[in-house]
Coordinates of C-alpha atoms in Angstrom, one line a residue:
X752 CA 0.0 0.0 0.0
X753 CA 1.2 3.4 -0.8
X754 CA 2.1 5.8 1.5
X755 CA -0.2 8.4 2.5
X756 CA 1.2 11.9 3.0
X757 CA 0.6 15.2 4.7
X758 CA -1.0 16.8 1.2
X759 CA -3.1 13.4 1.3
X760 CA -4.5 14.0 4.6
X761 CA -5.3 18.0 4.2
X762 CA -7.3 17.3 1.0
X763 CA -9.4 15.1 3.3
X764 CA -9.7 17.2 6.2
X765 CA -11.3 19.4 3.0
X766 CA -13.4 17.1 1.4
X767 CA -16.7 18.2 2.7
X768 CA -18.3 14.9 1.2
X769 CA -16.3 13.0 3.7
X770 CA -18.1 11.7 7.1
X771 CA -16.9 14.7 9.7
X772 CA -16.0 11.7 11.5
X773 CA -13.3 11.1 8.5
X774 CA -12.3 14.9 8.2
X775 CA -11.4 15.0 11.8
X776 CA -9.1 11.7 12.2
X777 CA -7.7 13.0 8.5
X778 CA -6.6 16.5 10.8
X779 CA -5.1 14.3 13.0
X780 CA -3.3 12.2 10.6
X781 CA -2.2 15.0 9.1
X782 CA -0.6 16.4 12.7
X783 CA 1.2 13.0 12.9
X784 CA 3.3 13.5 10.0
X785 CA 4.1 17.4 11.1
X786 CA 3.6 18.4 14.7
X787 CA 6.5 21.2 15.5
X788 CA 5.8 21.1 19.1
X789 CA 5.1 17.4 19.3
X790 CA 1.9 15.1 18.9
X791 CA -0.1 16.3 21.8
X792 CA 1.4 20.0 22.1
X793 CA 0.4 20.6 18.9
X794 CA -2.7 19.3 18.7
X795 CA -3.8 21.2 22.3
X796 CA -2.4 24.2 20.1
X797 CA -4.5 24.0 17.3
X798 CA -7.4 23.1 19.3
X799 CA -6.6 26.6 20.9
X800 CA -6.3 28.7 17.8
X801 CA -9.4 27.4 15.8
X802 CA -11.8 28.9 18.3
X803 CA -14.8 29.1 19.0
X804 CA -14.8 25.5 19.2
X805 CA -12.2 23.5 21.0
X806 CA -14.0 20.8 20.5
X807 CA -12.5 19.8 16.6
X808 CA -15.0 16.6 16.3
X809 CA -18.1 18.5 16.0
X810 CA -17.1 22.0 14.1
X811 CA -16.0 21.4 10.8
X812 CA -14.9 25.3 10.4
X813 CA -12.7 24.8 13.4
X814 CA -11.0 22.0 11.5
X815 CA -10.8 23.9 8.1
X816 CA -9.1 26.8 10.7
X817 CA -7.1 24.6 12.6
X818 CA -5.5 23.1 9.4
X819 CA -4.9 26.8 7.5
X820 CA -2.8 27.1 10.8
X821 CA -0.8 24.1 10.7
X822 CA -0.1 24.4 7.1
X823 CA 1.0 27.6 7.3
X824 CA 3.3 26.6 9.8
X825 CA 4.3 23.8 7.9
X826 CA 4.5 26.0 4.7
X827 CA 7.5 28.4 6.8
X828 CA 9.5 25.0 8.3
X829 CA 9.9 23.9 4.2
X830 CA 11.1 27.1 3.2
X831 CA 13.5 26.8 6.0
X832 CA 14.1 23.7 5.5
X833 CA 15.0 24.5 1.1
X834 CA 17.0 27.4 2.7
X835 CA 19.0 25.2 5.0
X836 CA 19.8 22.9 3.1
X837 CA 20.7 25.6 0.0
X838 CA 23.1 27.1 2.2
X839 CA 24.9 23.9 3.5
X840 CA 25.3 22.4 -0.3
X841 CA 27.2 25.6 -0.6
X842 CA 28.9 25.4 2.9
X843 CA 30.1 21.8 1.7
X844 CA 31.4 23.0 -1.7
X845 CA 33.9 25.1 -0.2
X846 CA 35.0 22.3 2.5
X847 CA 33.0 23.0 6.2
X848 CA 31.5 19.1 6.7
X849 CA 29.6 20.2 10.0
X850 CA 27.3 22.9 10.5
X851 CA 27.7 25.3 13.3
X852 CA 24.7 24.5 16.0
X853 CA 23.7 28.2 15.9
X854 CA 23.0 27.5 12.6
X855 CA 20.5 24.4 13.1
X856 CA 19.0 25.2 16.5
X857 CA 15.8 26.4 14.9
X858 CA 15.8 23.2 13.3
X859 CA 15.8 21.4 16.9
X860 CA 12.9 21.4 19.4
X861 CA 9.7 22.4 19.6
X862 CA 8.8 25.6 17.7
X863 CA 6.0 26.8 15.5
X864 CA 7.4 28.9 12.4
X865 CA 5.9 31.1 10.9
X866 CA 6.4 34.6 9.9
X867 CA 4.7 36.1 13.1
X868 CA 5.0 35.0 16.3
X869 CA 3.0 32.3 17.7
X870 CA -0.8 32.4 19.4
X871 CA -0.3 32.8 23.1
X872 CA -3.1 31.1 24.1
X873 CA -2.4 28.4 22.2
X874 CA 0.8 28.5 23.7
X875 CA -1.0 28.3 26.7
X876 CA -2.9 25.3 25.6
X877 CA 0.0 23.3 24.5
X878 CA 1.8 23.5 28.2
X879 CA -1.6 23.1 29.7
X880 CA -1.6 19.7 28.2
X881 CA 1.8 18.8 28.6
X882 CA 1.8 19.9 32.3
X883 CA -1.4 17.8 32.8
X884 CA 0.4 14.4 31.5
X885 CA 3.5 15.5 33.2
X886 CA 1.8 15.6 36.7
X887 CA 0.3 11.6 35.4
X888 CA 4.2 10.5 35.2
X889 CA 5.0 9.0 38.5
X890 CA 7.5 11.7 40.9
X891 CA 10.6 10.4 41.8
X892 CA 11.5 9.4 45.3
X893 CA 14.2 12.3 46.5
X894 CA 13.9 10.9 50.0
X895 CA 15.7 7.3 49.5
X896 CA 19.1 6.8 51.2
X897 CA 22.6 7.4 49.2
X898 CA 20.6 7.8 46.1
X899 CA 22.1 11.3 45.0
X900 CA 20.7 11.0 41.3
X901 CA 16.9 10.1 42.8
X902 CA 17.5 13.4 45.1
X903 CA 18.2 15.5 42.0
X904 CA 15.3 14.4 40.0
X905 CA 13.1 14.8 42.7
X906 CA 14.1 18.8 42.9
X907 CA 14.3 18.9 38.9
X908 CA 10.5 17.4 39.0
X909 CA 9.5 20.4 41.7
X910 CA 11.0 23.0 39.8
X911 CA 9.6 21.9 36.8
X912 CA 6.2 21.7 38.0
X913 CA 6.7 24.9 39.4
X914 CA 7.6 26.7 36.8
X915 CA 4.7 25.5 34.5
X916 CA 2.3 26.6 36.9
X917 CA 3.6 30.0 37.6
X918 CA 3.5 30.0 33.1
X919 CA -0.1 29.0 33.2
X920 CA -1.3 31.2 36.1
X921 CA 0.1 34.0 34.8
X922 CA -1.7 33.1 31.2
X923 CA 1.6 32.7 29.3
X924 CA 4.0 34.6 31.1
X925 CA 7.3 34.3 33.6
X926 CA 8.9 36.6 35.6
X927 CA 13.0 36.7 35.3
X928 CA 13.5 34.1 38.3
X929 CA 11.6 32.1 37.0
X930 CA 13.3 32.1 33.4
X931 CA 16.4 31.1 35.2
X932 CA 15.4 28.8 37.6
X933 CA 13.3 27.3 34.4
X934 CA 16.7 27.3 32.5
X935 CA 18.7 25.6 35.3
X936 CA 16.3 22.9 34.9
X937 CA 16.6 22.2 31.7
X938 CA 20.0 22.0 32.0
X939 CA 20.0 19.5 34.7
X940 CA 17.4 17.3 33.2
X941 CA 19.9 17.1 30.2
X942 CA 23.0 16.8 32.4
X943 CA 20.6 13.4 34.0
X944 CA 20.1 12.1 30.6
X945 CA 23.3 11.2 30.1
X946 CA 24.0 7.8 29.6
X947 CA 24.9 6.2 32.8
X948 CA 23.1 8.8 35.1
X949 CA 19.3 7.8 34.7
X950 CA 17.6 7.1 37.7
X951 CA 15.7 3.7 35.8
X952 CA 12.5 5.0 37.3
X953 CA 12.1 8.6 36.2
X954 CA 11.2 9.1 32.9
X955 CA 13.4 12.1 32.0
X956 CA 12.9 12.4 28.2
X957 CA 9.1 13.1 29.0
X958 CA 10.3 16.1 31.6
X959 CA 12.7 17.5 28.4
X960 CA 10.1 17.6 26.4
X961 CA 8.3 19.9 28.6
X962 CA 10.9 21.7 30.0
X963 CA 11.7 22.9 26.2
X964 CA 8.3 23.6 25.3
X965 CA 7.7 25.9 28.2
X966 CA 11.1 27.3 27.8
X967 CA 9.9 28.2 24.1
X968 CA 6.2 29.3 25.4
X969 CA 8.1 32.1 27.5
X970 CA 9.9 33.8 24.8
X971 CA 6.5 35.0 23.7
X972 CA 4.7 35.9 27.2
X973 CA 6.9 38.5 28.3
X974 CA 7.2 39.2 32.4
X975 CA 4.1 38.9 34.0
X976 CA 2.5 42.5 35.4
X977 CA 5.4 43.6 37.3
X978 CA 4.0 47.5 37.0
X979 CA 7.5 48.5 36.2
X980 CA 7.1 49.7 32.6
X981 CA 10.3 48.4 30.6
X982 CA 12.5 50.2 28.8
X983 CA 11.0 51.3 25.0
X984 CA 7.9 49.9 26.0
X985 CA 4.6 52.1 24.9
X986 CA 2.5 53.2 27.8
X987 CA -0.4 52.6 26.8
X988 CA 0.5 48.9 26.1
X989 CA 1.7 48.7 29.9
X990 CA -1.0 50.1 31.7
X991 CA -3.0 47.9 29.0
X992 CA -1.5 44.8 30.7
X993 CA -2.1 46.6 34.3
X994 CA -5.7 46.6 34.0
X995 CA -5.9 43.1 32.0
X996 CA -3.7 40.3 32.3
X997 CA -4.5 38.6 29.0
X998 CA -5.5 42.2 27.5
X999 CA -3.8 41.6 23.9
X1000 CA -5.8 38.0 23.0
X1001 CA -8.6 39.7 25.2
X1002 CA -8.8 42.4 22.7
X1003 CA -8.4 40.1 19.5
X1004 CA -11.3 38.3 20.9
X1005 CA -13.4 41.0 21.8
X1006 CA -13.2 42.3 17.9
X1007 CA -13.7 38.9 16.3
X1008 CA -17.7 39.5 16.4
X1009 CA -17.8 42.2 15.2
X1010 CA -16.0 41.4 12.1
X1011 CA -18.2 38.2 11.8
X1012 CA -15.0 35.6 12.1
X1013 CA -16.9 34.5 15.6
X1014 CA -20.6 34.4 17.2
X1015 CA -21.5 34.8 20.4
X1016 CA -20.9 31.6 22.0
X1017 CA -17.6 31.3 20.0
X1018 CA -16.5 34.3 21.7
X1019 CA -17.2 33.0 25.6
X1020 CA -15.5 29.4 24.1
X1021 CA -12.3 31.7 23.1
X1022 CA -12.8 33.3 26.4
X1023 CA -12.7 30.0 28.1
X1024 CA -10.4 28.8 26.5
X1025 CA -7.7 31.3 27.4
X1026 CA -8.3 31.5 31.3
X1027 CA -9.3 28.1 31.4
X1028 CA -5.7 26.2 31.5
X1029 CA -4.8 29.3 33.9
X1030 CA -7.3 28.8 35.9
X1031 CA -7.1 25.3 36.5
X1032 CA -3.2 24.6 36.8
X1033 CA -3.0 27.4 39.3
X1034 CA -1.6 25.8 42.9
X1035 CA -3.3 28.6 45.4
X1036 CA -7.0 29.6 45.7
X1037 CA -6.6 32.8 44.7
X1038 CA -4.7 31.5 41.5
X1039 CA -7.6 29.5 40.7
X1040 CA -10.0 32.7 40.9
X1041 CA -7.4 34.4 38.4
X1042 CA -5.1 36.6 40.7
X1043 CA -1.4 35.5 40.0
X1044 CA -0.1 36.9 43.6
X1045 CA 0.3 36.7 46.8
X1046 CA -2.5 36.3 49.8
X1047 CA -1.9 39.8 51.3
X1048 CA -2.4 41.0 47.2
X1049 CA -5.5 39.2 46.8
X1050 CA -6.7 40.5 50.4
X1051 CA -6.1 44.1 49.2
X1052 CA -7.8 43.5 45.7
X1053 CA -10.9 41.7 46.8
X1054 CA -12.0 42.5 50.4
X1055 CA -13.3 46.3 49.2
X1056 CA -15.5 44.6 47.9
X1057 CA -17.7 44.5 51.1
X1058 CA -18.0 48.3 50.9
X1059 CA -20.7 47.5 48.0
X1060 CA -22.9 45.7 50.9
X1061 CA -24.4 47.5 53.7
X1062 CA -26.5 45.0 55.6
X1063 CA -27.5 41.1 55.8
X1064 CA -28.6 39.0 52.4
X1065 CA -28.1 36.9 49.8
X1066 CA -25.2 37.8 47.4
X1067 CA -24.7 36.0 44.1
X1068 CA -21.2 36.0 42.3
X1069 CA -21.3 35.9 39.0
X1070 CA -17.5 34.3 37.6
X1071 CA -17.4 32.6 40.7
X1072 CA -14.7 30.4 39.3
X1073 CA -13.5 27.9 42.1
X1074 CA -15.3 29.6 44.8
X1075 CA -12.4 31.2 46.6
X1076 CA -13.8 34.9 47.0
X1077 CA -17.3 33.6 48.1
X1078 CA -15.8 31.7 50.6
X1079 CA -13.6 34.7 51.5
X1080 CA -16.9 37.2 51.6
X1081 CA -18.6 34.9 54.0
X1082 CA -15.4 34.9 56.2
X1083 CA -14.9 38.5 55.7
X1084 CA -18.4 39.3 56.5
X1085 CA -18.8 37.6 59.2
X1086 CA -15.6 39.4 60.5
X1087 CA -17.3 42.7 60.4
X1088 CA -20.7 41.2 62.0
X1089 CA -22.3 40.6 59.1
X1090 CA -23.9 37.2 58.0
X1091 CA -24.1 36.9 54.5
X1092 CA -25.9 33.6 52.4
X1093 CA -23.3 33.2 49.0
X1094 CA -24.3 31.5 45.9
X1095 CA -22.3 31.4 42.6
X1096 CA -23.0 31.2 39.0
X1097 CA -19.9 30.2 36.6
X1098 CA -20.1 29.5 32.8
X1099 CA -16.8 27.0 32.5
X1100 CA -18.5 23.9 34.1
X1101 CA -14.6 22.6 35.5
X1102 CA -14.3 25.9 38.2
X1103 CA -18.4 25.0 39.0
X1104 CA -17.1 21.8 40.1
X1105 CA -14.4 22.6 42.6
X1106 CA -16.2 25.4 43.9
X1107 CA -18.9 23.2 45.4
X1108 CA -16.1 21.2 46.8
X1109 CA -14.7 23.8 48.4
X1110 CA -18.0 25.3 49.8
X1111 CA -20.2 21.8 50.3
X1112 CA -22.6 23.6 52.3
X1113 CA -23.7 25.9 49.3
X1114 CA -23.0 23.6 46.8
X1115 CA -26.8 23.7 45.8
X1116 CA -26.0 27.0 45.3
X1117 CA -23.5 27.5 42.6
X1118 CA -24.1 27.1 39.2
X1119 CA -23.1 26.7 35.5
X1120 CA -24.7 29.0 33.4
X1121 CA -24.2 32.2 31.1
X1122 CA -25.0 35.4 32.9
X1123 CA -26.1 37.3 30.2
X1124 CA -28.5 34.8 29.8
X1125 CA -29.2 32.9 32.7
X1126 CA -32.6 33.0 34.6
X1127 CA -31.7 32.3 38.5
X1128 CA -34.3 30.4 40.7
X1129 CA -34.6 33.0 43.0
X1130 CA -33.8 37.2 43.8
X1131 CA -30.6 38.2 45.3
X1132 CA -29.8 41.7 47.4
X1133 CA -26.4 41.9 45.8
X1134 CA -25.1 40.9 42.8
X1135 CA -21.6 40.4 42.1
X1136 CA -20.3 40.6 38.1
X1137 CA -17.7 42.0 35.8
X1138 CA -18.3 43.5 32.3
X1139 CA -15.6 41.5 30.9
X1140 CA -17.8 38.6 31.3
X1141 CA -19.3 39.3 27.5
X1142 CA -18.6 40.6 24.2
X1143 CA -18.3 44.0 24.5
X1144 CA -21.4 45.1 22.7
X1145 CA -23.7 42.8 25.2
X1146 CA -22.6 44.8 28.3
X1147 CA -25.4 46.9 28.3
X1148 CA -27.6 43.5 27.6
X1149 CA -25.8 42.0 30.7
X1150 CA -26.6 45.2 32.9
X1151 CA -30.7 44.9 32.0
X1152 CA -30.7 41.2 32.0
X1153 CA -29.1 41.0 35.9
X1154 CA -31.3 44.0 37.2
X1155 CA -34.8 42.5 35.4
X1156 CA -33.5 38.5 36.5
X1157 CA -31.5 38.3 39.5
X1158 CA -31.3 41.5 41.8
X1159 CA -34.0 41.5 44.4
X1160 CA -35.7 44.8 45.0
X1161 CA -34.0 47.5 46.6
X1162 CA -30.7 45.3 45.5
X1163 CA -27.8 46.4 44.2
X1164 CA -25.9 45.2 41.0
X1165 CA -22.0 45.5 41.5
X1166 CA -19.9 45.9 38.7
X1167 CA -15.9 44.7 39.6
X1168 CA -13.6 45.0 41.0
X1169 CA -11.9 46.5 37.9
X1170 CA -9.0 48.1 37.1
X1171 CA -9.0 51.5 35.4
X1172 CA -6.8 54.3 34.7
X1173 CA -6.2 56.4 37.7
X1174 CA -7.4 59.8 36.2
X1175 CA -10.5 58.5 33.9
X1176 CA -13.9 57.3 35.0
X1177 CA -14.6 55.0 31.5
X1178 CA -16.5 52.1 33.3
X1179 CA -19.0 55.4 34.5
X1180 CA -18.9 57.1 31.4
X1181 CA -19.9 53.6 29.9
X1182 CA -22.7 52.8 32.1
X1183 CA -24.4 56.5 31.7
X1184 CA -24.1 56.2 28.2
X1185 CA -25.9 52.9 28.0
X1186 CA -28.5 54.3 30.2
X1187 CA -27.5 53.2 33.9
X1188 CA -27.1 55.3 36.8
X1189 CA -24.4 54.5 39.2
X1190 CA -25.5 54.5 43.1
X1191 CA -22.4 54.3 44.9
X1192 CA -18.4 53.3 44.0
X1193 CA -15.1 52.3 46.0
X1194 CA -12.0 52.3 45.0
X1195 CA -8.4 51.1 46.3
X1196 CA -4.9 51.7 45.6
X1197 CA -2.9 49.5 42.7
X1198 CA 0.8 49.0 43.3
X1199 CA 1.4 51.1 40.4
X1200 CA 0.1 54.6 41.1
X1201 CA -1.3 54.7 37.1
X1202 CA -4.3 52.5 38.1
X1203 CA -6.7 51.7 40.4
X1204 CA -9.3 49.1 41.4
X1205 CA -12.3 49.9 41.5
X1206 CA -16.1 48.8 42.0
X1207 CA -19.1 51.1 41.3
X1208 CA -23.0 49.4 42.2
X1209 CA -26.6 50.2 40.7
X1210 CA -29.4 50.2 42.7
X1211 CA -32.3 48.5 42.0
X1212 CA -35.9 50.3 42.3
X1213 CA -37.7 49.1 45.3
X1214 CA -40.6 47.8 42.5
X1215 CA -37.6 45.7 41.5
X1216 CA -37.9 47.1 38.0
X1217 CA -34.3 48.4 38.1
X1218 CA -33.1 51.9 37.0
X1219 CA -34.9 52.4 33.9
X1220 CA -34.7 52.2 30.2
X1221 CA -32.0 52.0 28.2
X1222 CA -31.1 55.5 26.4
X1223 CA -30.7 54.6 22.0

């Protein structure tokens, strides 16, 4: 039988006569014979990029998107590859045998070409899967007697894991330590790999693997928010990052419906699908509920949020995530002799799950749903959301929605906590424009002095009709 090739395979993926079925085990032929960042890496990557859907079996645009990015991909690595090989023909003719390894590195490891630099999020995706089946491998045992190699794997395998998680909770970026702690492990993984010096039970080719990928991922993620602007940088693009930690793939989602490349519920799966691997590989609470930073941070950037409630009731959280800042509000309620009953509503159904973990005796109480369109089974005196929660030019349909649905009457609807530049008001000027007037706001410092946090509130109208028609 003939071989079947990469060309083979696309035209298949293609061929809309074909069983979906077909198309999609065609796409991952077709990944078999070229996957720059390995079998699974890339697959997680294209998976990532071909949004809305990640799932590829059921979308069959996703899979036409998914394989225009792998061929173009694969279309840069042959041109590199004619390139390479152009120059070394001429290299030979006038004597040099070897090639420098400058001059092949781009030919080794995982790497996507192309002639821009790579999706993030997909980025993102790739390590997300990796670092899953990495934390499946069994973890050596650093603790037996005399064994000096077991010791050093078992600190390569926490540093690793370390490092991947401090990639993922910071959606795609690390911070300079953590480049060269990240380096240093990669070089000790390959200083273990050498013949002679494998422990037999630690399956160290599987760790390279990673270690390189993330190492590649974190050329392309920059430092996470440090609020130290670098030099060269542009402004804007800093206190961009300040106020949104994903902001750039944010903002390339946010315009995708409006140019008609997404619908609605593609943009909340691309949404998902960037926080998502974040979200989950984080190893604190507050990681998990999307704050890469310490307890005392989190403290300072959540509890204000209290200042929005001014007596005993029901409060809903809309984005709950893994319940970690309902928890906190009950806590920090009670604390200031308040009793407050929390529910929570998220839309990614794996954050619903550990949150009723986490708070059993509410579990019944937290949900998966959309808020924009979600109808709740009963009223709430406060509700809790963010903006950011839908395509931008739903907001206004999230504002009514929430006040007609969920707030009880004489409730409140709180917007944030956001982050905002210090001397503008836009989330205001926003909600004024779209017809809402705001009741009441708080605010606290940001570690760098060009932003602040803040939270504003609408009140509901004791008939429970909320504040009034939106202006045209």
């Amino acid at each position: 039988m003939p071989a079947v090739g990469f060309g083979t395979y696309a035209r298949r993926v293609r061929d809309e006569r074909l069983p979906l079925a077909r198309r999609y085990a065609a796409l991952r032929c077709a990944v078999g014979h070229y996957c720059p960042l390995g079998f699974h890496a890339t697959w997680a990557y294209l998976a990532a990029v071909a949004r809305p859907s990640p799932e590829l079996r059921r979308d069959p645009a996703a899979l036409l998107r998914a394989l225009d990015v792998l061929e173009a991909g694969r279309a840069v690595r042959l041109r590199e590859t004619d390139a390479f090989a152009a120059v070394r023909r001429a290299e030979k003719a006038a004597g040099r045998r070897t090639p420098r390894a400058a001059d092949t590195a781009h030919l080794r490891g995982p790497r996507w070409p192309g002639d821009t630099a790579p999706s993030r999020p997909g980025l993102v995706a790739a390590v997300a899967d990796r670092h899953r089946a990495f934390r499946r491998l069994p973890v050596p045992d650093g603790a037996r007697s005399g064994d000096d190699r077991a010791r050093r794997a078992a600190e390569l395998h926490r540093c690793l894991d370390g490092c991947a998680a401090a990639y993922l909770a910071n959606l795609g970026r690390l911070d300079g330590p953590a480049r060269d702690a990240l380096a240093r492990t990669v070089g000790g993984i390959r200083r273990l790999l050498r013949p002679g010096r494998v422990p037999t039970d630690v399956p160290l080719a599987a760790w390279l693997r990673l270690a390189e990928l993330l190492a590649y991922a974190a050329e392309f993620g920059g430092a996470p928010n440090s609020g130290v602007q670098r030099p060269g940088a542009d402004e804007g693009a800093e206190v961009g990052a300040l106020k949104e930690s994903a902001w750039r793939e944010a903002a390339a989602i946010d315009t995708a419906p409006a140019a008609g490349e997404i619908d609605e519920a593609g943009w909340h799966g691309a949404i998902a699908g960037l926080v998502r691997p974040a979200y989950l590989a984080a190893r604190t609470p507050w990681g998990q509920s999307g704050m890469s930073c310490g307890e005392a941070d989190w403290v300072a950037a959540r509890r204000f949020v209290l200042e929005a409630v001014e007596r005993d009731g029901t409060f809903l959280d809309c984005g709950c995530a893994n319940g970690y800042l309902m928890e906190c509000l009950e806590r920090w309620a009670a604390a200031d002799g308040r009793r407050l009953e929390l529910y929570g509503l998220d839309i990614i159904g794996e954050l619903v799950a550990p949150a009723r973990r986490r708070l059993p005796h509410r579990a019944d109480g937290i949900w998966e749903g959309n808020a924009l369109t979600w109808v709740p089974p009963r009223r709430f005196d406060v509700v809790r959301v963010g903006l950011e929660y839908v395509p931008v030019r739903r907001r206004p349909d999230l504002v009514r929605h929430l006040l007609d649905a969920a707030v009880a009457p004489g409730g409140r609807l709180v917007i944030g906590p956001y982050t905002e530049e210090a001397g503008t008001r836009a989330t205001e000027r926003d909600l004024a424009g779209w017809g809402f007037a705001v009741a009441g706001r708080a605010e606290v410092a940001h570690r760098d002095p060009r932003v602040v946090r803040r939270l504003v509130w609408i009140a509901a109208d004791a008939s429970g009709a909320g504040p009034g028609p939106i202006r045209p």
